[in-house]
Backbone as a ProteinNet text record, in pm:
[ID]
protein_1_A
[PRIMARY]
MITKHRLLRLRLFFFFFSCPWFVCGGYGQGNTLDSIWGAKDDSVKVQRLNTFGRDIMDTDPKTALSVFTKSIETSERIGYFKGAGQAWISIGYIYAQKGSYREAIGCYNRSILEWKKLNLNSQVTKCLNTIGTIYDFLGRRDSAMTMYMQSVQLLKNTEDHGSLGSTYNYIGTLHSNNGDYNKAVVYQ
[TERTIARY]
430	496.9	631.5	663.9	790.6	898.6	1006.8	1118	1195.4	1278.1	1359.3	1452.2	1510.3	1602.3	1528.6	1410	1329.3	1289.7	1254.2	1218.1	1337	1456.1	1575.1	1598.8	1587.2	1607.8	1506.1	1381.8	1279.1	1309.5	1350.4	1382.4	1501.2	1604.1	1718.9	1677.4	1591.3	1543.2	1470.8	1376.9	1301	1389.5	1486.7	1579.9	1656.2	1710.5	1796.3	1719.9	1601.3	1525.6	1447.6	1450.1	1386.5	1483.4	1609.3	1708	1688.3	1677.6	1649	1755.3	1879.4	1985.3	1972.4	1898.8	1884.2	1795.6	1694.5	1598.4	1654	1737.4	1790.3	1937.5	1965.8	2101.5	2196.2	2160.3	2258	2315.4	2237.5	2280.9	2230.8	2318.6	2277.6	2357	2366.1	2436.8	2585.7	2652.1	2796.1	2841.5	2755.9	2793.2	2839.5	2926.4	2992.4	3096.6	3137.4	3234.2	3364.5	3407.4	3530.4	3518.7	3402.6	3387.9	3383.7	3327.5	3322.6	3462.2	3537.2	3673.6	3756.6	3741.1	3824.2	3777.3	3663.1	3609	3690.2	3676.5	3740.7	3688.8	3778.5	3739.2	3657.3	3527.1	3437.7	3313.3	3219.6	3100.3	3014.7	3016	2939	2993.8	3124.6	3185.5	3145.9	3149.5	3113	2968.8	2877.9	2737.5	2720.8	2793.7	2787.5	2838.9	2948.3	3000.5	2897.2	2839.2	2740.9	2618.7	2573.3	2456.6	2489.8	2604.4	2646	2656.5	2719.1	2732.8	2598.7	2503	2369.6	2297.8	2322.8	2258.6	2303.7	2425.9	2480.3	2498.6	2471.8	2509.4	2435.5	2316.1	2245.9	2288.3	2338.2	2377.7	2528.4	2607.1	2753.5	2811.9	2790.4	2834.3	2985.8	3062.2	3208.2	3252.1	3200.2	3232.9	3176.5	3056.1	2994.3	3081.5	3137.6	3224.8	3344.8	3403.8	3518.7	3475.7	3356.6	3305	3281.1	3219.7	3194	3324.4	3422.5	3552.3	3615.8	3607.7	3658.8	3581.5	3451.2	3369.5	3416.4	3443.2	3489.2	3625.4	3715.2	3848.4	3838	3755.7	3738.1	3671.8	3569.3	3499.3	3595.2	3678.3	3773.2	3874.6	3917.7	4016.7	3961	3831.8	3772.7	3689.4	3677.2	3600.3	3450.2	3403.8	3260.2	3201.6	3167.3	3123.7	2995	2904.9	2778	2802.2	2891.4	2921.5	2978.2	3067.7	3125.8	3018.3	2930.5	2821.8	2732.3	2700.6	2616.8	2686.3	2814.4	2889.3	2900.2	2925.8	2935.3	2802.9	2690.4	2560.1	2544.6	2581.6	2568.4	2655.1	2777.2	2864.9	2804.8	2751.5	2686.3	2570.6	2494.1	2381.6	2431.5	2537.1	2592	2636.2	2708.7	2753.9	2635.6	2534.7	2417.6	2347.3	2336.6	2272.4	2351.1	2482	2567.3	2569.7	2511.4	2512.7	2637.2	2716.5	2837.3	2798.2	2730.9	2668.2	2768.3	2876.9	2977.5	3033.9	3065.1	3116.6	3010.5	2885.6	2776.3	2764.9	2767.6	2758	2874.3	2993.2	3109.3	3090.1	3033	3007.5	2903.1	2796.2	2694.3	2753.1	2841.7	2907.3	2997.5	3066.4	3148.8	3059.4	2944.3	2850	2802.9	2776.4	2734.1	2837.8	2964.8	3070.9	3062.7	3034.7	3023.6	2901.1	2787.5	2665.8	2679.3	2752.4	2771.9	2853.6	2947.1	3025.7	2934.6	2824	2729.7	2609.7	2609.3	2498.1	2365	2366.9	2246.1	2193.8	2126.1	2076.6	1975.2	1903.5	1807.2	1879	1995.3	2071.8	2137.6	2183	2242.4	2140.5	2016.7	1915.2	1876.6	1875.2	1846.5	1953.9	2078.4	2187.3	2176.5	2148.1	2132.6	2019.9	1907.9	1795.5	1831.1	1907.3	1948.2	2041.5	2135	2223.8	2140.2	2042.6	1954.4	1879.6	1833.6	1762.6	1854.8	1977.9	2073.9	2099.2	2120.8	2141.6	2020.6	1901.7	1780.6	1779.3	1810.4	1815.5	1916.1	2028.2	2133.1	2102.4	1990.8	1954.3	2021.9	2086.9	2154.7	2059.7	1955.6	1845.8	1886.8	1979.2	2025.1	2097.5	2180.3	2251.4	2153.1	2052.3	1949.6	1879.2	1839.7	1770.3	1858.9	1987	2080	2079.7	2082.5	2080.9	1950.8	1839.4	1710.1	1696	1744.9	1733.6	1823.5	1939.8	2024.8	1949.4	1880.4	1801.8	1690.9	1619.9	1512.7	1568.6	1683.9	1743.4	1774.6	1822	1851.8	1724.5	1617.1	1494.3	1396.3	1410.9	1312.4	1282.9	1382.9	1363.7	1367.6	1319.8	1316	1171.2	1155.3	1024.5	1007.3	1103.4	1101.4	1017.2	888.5	797.4	785.8	801.4	794.8	906.3	1028.7	1142	1131	1081.2	1061.5	957.9	850.7	748.4	803.6	886.4	948.5	1037.8	1111.7	1200.8	1120.1	1012.2	926.2	869.1	839	789.9	897.7	1021.9	1131.6	1140.9	1125.5	1131.3	1016	897.3	782.5	805.4	863.2	893.5	994.9	1093.2	1193.3	1127.5	1040.7	968.8	883.1	819	737.5	823	940.1	1032.7	1079.2	1081.1	1118.1	999.9	881.7	762.6	697.8	744.6	689	585.2	467.5	364.2	303.1	299.6	246.7	332.9	463.9	553.1	546.1	533.1	526.6	411.1	295.8	176.1	195.9	273.3	297.4	369.8	456.5	540.3	486.2	398.7	353.4	218.1
-96.2	-101.8	-31	43.7	116.4	24.9	10.6	-71.4	5.5	-65.4	-1.5	102.2	70.4	164	290.2	274.2	389.3	474.1	409.2	481.2	561.3	502.6	574.5	695.3	677.7	789.9	901.1	864	964.3	1040.4	968	1033.7	1128.9	1084.1	1170.3	1292.3	1271.6	1382.6	1485.3	1437.1	1529.7	1597.3	1525.1	1587.7	1697.9	1664	1757.7	1883	1867.8	1982.5	2052.5	1999.1	2068	2162.9	2157.2	2244.6	2387.1	2483	2620.8	2680.1	2638.3	2695.2	2652.4	2544.4	2500.2	2596.4	2648	2732	2872	2921	3056.3	3048.8	3021.2	2991.4	3106.3	3212.5	3314.5	3293.4	3236.3	3206.3	3316.9	3385	3496.9	3501.8	3619.4	3636.7	3614.5	3569.4	3553.1	3434.2	3336.3	3221.5	3104.1	3131.6	3020.9	2970.7	2848.4	2791.2	2871.5	2916.4	2996.1	3125.6	3191.8	3317.9	3292.3	3179.2	3147.9	3113.4	3030.8	2994.3	3119.5	3219.5	3339.2	3443.6	3423.2	3521.8	3525.5	3636.6	3654.4	3549.4	3497.9	3399	3465.6	3446.7	3496.1	3407.7	3440	3356.3	3357.1	3466	3471.9	3370.3	3360.7	3262.7	3121	3094.7	2961.6	2929.9	3025.6	3003.4	2980.2	3054.3	3035.9	2897.6	2854.5	2719.3	2613.5	2627	2527.8	2524.6	2640.6	2646.2	2584.9	2618.5	2563.2	2410.3	2363.4	2218.6	2148.4	2209.3	2148.5	2146.2	2248.5	2252.9	2140.3	2091.9	1990.8	1853.8	1839.1	1714.6	1591	1607.1	1490	1456.3	1554.4	1531.3	1514.1	1575.3	1567.3	1559.4	1445.5	1435.3	1448.2	1407.4	1416.7	1562.8	1646.4	1789.2	1849.7	1810.3	1862.7	1831.8	1711.3	1675.8	1769.4	1803.1	1893.5	2034.9	2075.7	2207.4	2212.1	2108.2	2105.5	2097	2025.7	2019.1	2157.8	2230.8	2369	2455.7	2434.7	2508.5	2482	2356.1	2319.7	2382.6	2373.5	2433.2	2583.3	2649.5	2794.1	2824.8	2748.6	2769.3	2755.8	2653.3	2632.4	2745.8	2793	2901	3030.9	3057.7	3183.7	3166.3	3043	3018.6	3027.8	2988.9	2993.8	2853	2819.1	2683.8	2643.2	2739.6	2709.8	2658.5	2721.7	2678.8	2538.5	2508.6	2374.1	2271.3	2305.6	2214	2181.4	2284.6	2264.7	2176.2	2202.4	2124.2	1977.9	1953.3	1814	1740.3	1808.8	1746.2	1709.5	1800	1775.3	1658.4	1652.1	1539.6	1409.6	1412.9	1294.2	1248.4	1343.3	1312.3	1242.4	1294.2	1233.4	1090.8	1070.5	934.5	840.4	889.2	805.5	767.4	861.7	832.1	729	725.8	627.5	493.5	487.7	363.5	348.9	454.4	452.7	503.1	416.6	459.6	490.7	417.3	445.5	586.4	620.4	753.5	860.1	829.6	924.6	952.8	848.7	865.6	949.7	924	1004.1	1151.2	1180.5	1319.8	1385	1312.1	1367.7	1391.7	1304.3	1326.5	1449.4	1471.5	1592.2	1716.3	1707.1	1818.6	1848.6	1744.5	1761.6	1842	1813.5	1887.4	2036.9	2070.1	2210.9	2276.2	2205.8	2262.6	2279.8	2189.8	2202.3	2326.8	2363.1	2485.4	2607.5	2599.7	2711.2	2694.8	2583.5	2552.3	2546.5	2490.2	2475.8	2333.1	2308.5	2173.5	2126.5	2220	2178.3	2108.5	2158.4	2094.9	1965.8	1966.1	1844.8	1731.8	1761.1	1655.1	1606.6	1694.4	1648.9	1551.7	1581.9	1490.7	1358.6	1366.6	1244	1157.4	1219.8	1144	1082.1	1152.6	1097.8	978.8	991.2	878	760.8	788.9	682.9	614.1	692.1	635.2	543.6	585	501.4	372.4	384.4	263.2	170.1	225.7	144.1	71.8	143.2	83.6	-31.5	-14.8	-117.7	-232.8	-222.4	-328.6	-315.6	-204.8	-180.3	-100.9	-168.1	-102.4	-44.3	-112.1	-57.3	74.8	81.4	206.2	314.6	276	372.9	429.2	342.5	387.8	480.9	451	538.5	679.1	687.7	818.7	893.4	822.6	886.1	933.7	854	892.2	1011.9	1020.1	1139.5	1262.8	1245.7	1355.3	1396.9	1300.3	1329.2	1406.5	1363.5	1431	1577.3	1605.3	1743.4	1827	1762.4	1835.5	1848.5	1764.4	1758.6	1893.9	1972.5	2098.4	2218.6	2199.9	2309.9	2335.7	2436.5	2468.6	2405.4	2325.2	2266.7	2138.8	2156.4	2042.3	1966.8	2035.9	1969.7	1868.3	1908.8	1816.5	1702.5	1732.6	1626.4	1526.5	1577.5	1488.6	1402.9	1462.4	1384.7	1275.2	1309.4	1209.8	1095.6	1128.2	1022.3	936	996.7	920.5	823.2	869.4	778.9	660.9	689.2	581.7	484.7	537	450.5	364.5	423.3	347.4	237.6	268.6	169.2	51.5	81.4	-26.8	-106.6	-38.5	-106.4	-198.1	-148.6	-231.8	-354.2	-344	-457.9	-549.5	-511.9	-593.1	-569.2	-469.4	-438	-326.5	-366.5	-269.4	-198.4	-264.1	-198.3	-78.5	-92.6	20.3	122.8	77.8	168.6	266.9	215.1	297.9	410.6	386.8	487.3	607.8	584.5	691.6	753.8	684.1	737.3	802.2
5077.2	5206	5195.4	5296.7	5298.1	5354.4	5278.9	5325.6	5432.1	5508.4	5611.3	5549.8	5433.7	5368.8	5326.2	5272	5229.1	5349.8	5460	5581.5	5633.2	5632	5675.1	5586.9	5456.4	5364.1	5389.7	5416.6	5445.1	5573.5	5677.5	5803.8	5786.1	5713.5	5689.4	5608.6	5511.1	5429	5516	5599.6	5683.4	5786.2	5842.5	5935.1	5864.9	5749.6	5679	5640.2	5588.6	5542.6	5653.4	5775	5887.2	5956.3	5920.3	5982.2	5932.3	6022.5	5980.7	5890.7	5904.6	5821.8	5677.3	5650.4	5511.8	5434.2	5500.9	5432.8	5408.3	5497.6	5481.5	5446.6	5324.1	5285.2	5267.9	5202.6	5171.4	5032.7	4946.9	4811.5	4721.5	4653.8	4570.3	4442.4	4385.5	4260.2	4281.6	4176.4	4180.9	4262	4279.7	4360.2	4275.7	4181.8	4115.9	4213.5	4196.2	4289.4	4288.4	4170.8	4163.6	4242.3	4232.1	4306.7	4456.5	4497.4	4640.3	4691.2	4615.9	4658.2	4682.9	4595.1	4603.1	4702.6	4763.1	4856.5	4986.7	5056	5186.1	5284.3	5368.8	5469	5579.7	5573.5	5677.5	5680.2	5768.7	5783.8	5657.2	5581.7	5457.2	5356.9	5348.4	5258.4	5300.2	5429.2	5478.7	5442.3	5462.6	5428.2	5278.7	5198.8	5053.5	5014.4	5077.9	5051.1	5089.4	5208.2	5253.7	5163	5120.8	5032.1	4896.9	4842.8	4714.2	4725	4832.5	4852.5	4861.9	4935.9	4947.3	4812.7	4730.6	4599.1	4507.3	4525.6	4433.7	4496.8	4625.2	4692.9	4642.5	4590.1	4537.9	4395.6	4322.5	4183.3	4167.2	4255.7	4246.8	4388.2	4455.1	4594.4	4612.2	4513.8	4526.2	4536.4	4449.1	4455.2	4583.1	4619.3	4741.7	4863.7	4869.7	4982	4990.2	4875.7	4879.3	4918.2	4876.8	4915	5065.6	5121	5265.3	5344.4	5291.4	5357.4	5363.8	5254.8	5252.3	5351.9	5361.2	5456.9	5600.5	5631.2	5765.8	5793.5	5697.1	5714.9	5740.7	5662.6	5678.1	5812.1	5846.6	5974.4	6092.1	6087.5	6196.8	6204	6089.8	6085.5	6145.4	6122.3	6170.5	6297.4	6348.1	6469.9	6450.9	6333.2	6301.5	6317.2	6440.3	6474.6	6404.4	6387.1	6320.7	6178.8	6106.4	5969.6	5964.4	6059.5	6065.6	6101	6195.4	6233	6115.3	6037.1	5918.4	5815.4	5793.3	5693.6	5735.8	5864.6	5911.4	5892.8	5918.4	5895.5	5748	5660.8	5516.8	5471.2	5522.9	5488	5540.7	5662.5	5718	5632.1	5582.7	5494.5	5366.9	5307.5	5184.9	5212.5	5321.7	5354.7	5381.8	5451.7	5479.3	5349.4	5255.9	5127.8	5049.2	5068.4	4999.8	5072.5	5190.5	5268.5	5353.6	5365.9	5450	5589.3	5663.1	5788	5898.8	5906	6008.6	5989.4	5864.3	5834.6	5863.7	5829.7	5856.3	6005.6	6086.4	6231.8	6282.7	6230.7	6269.8	6238.1	6123.8	6085	6174.4	6203.7	6293.3	6432.8	6477.8	6606.8	6602.7	6492.1	6477.8	6478.9	6415.8	6416.9	6559.2	6635.3	6774.5	6852.7	6830.8	6900.4	6869.8	6743.9	6705.2	6769.8	6769.4	6827.8	6978.6	7043.2	7188	7220.9	7135.8	7158.1	7160.4	7088.2	7078.7	7172.2	7247.2	7336.9	7261.5	7140.4	7058.4	7070.7	7182.4	7208.9	7106	7042.9	6940.9	6825	6787.8	6680	6728.7	6853.4	6911.1	6908.7	6951.7	6958	6818.9	6719.7	6583.4	6535.2	6567.9	6530.1	6606.4	6736.9	6816.3	6760.1	6724.4	6669.6	6534.7	6454.1	6325.3	6344.7	6437.6	6469	6519.3	6605.7	6655.4	6542.3	6446.5	6331.2	6250.5	6232.7	6159.6	6236.8	6368.5	6449.4	6441.3	6446.6	6435.4	6300.7	6194.7	6061.4	6056.3	6125.4	6125.7	6221.8	6294.1	6387.6	6522.6	6548.1	6675.3	6765.5	6809.2	6879.1	7014.7	7085.4	7214	7192.8	7089.7	7059.3	7017.3	6941	6900.2	7022.8	7113.8	7234.1	7316.6	7324.1	7396.4	7336.5	7204.8	7138.3	7166.2	7154.1	7177.8	7322.5	7416.3	7556.4	7588.6	7524.6	7541.1	7490.7	7381	7324.6	7420.3	7476.7	7572.1	7691.6	7743.6	7859.4	7828.9	7708.2	7670.4	7654	7612	7580.2	7696.8	7798.6	7906.8	7970.2	7995.3	8066.7	7973.1	7851.4	7755.4	7713.6	7634.6	7577.8	7439.8	7398.2	7264.3	7264.3	7280	7290.5	7158.1	7046.2	6916.3	6897.8	6934	6922.3	7021.7	7140.9	7240.1	7189.4	7131.1	7074.3	6962.3	6877.6	6769	6824.6	6928.8	6988.9	7049.6	7118.7	7172.5	7059.8	6947.8	6833.1	6782.8	6779.5	6741	6837.1	6966.5	7066.2	7044.2	7017.1	6989.1	6866.2	6762.4	6640.7	6669.9	6751.9	6789.7	6861.4	6956.1	7026.5	6928.2	6836.4	6735.5	6649	6608.4	6528.3	6605.4	6738.2	6823.3	6851.6	6802.7	6825.5	6960.3	7034.4	7165.5	7149.2	7102.1	7065.8	7186.2	7302.2	7421.3	7460.9	7452.6	7481	7370.3	7247.5	7134.2	7145.8	7188.8	7200.5	7300.7	7403.4	7506	7445.8	7349.9	7295.8	7167.1	7096.7	6968.5	6978.2
[MASK]
++++++++++++++++++++++++++++++++++++++++++++++++++++++++++++++++++++++++++++++++++++++++++++++++++++++++++++++++++++++++++++++++++++++++++++++++++++++++++++++++++++++++++++++++++++++++++++

């Protein structure tokens, strides 16, 4: 049987690795941390920082946090919102893995602000669903439902049927966790 904590970790894992920016990192030769620190402040540097941080975040989260912080600082300085959004998601993931859920939610909310600047609702809804999953794990089911419904509202008039289906699945799981199986069946 999968415990609630294990289920949360799995959902965070799938969310994190479903993000398109994770797969296309920009990690190449000469990407030692020293070479990245010394690089010119541009979007390539931010991508290199984010990729380096993701590579070490499970083994050295403390260093990864400082790398992502540098990425955010650089992103803000050059107006590269995508880089900041990615870094905030990664920091949120680290905090969630440590069980620091309040901090994780704060990071996902900061990421949402960056994605909204770019009008990237697909990334906004992924963050909303992740926050909803954390709230569900914490037993704050009303807050979880609020997050999922915000996600549904953003997705309703789009062609992103896959994300809408995933969100409905989250809602069904929430109803199931509440013991309301008749409602759960409607969404799953």
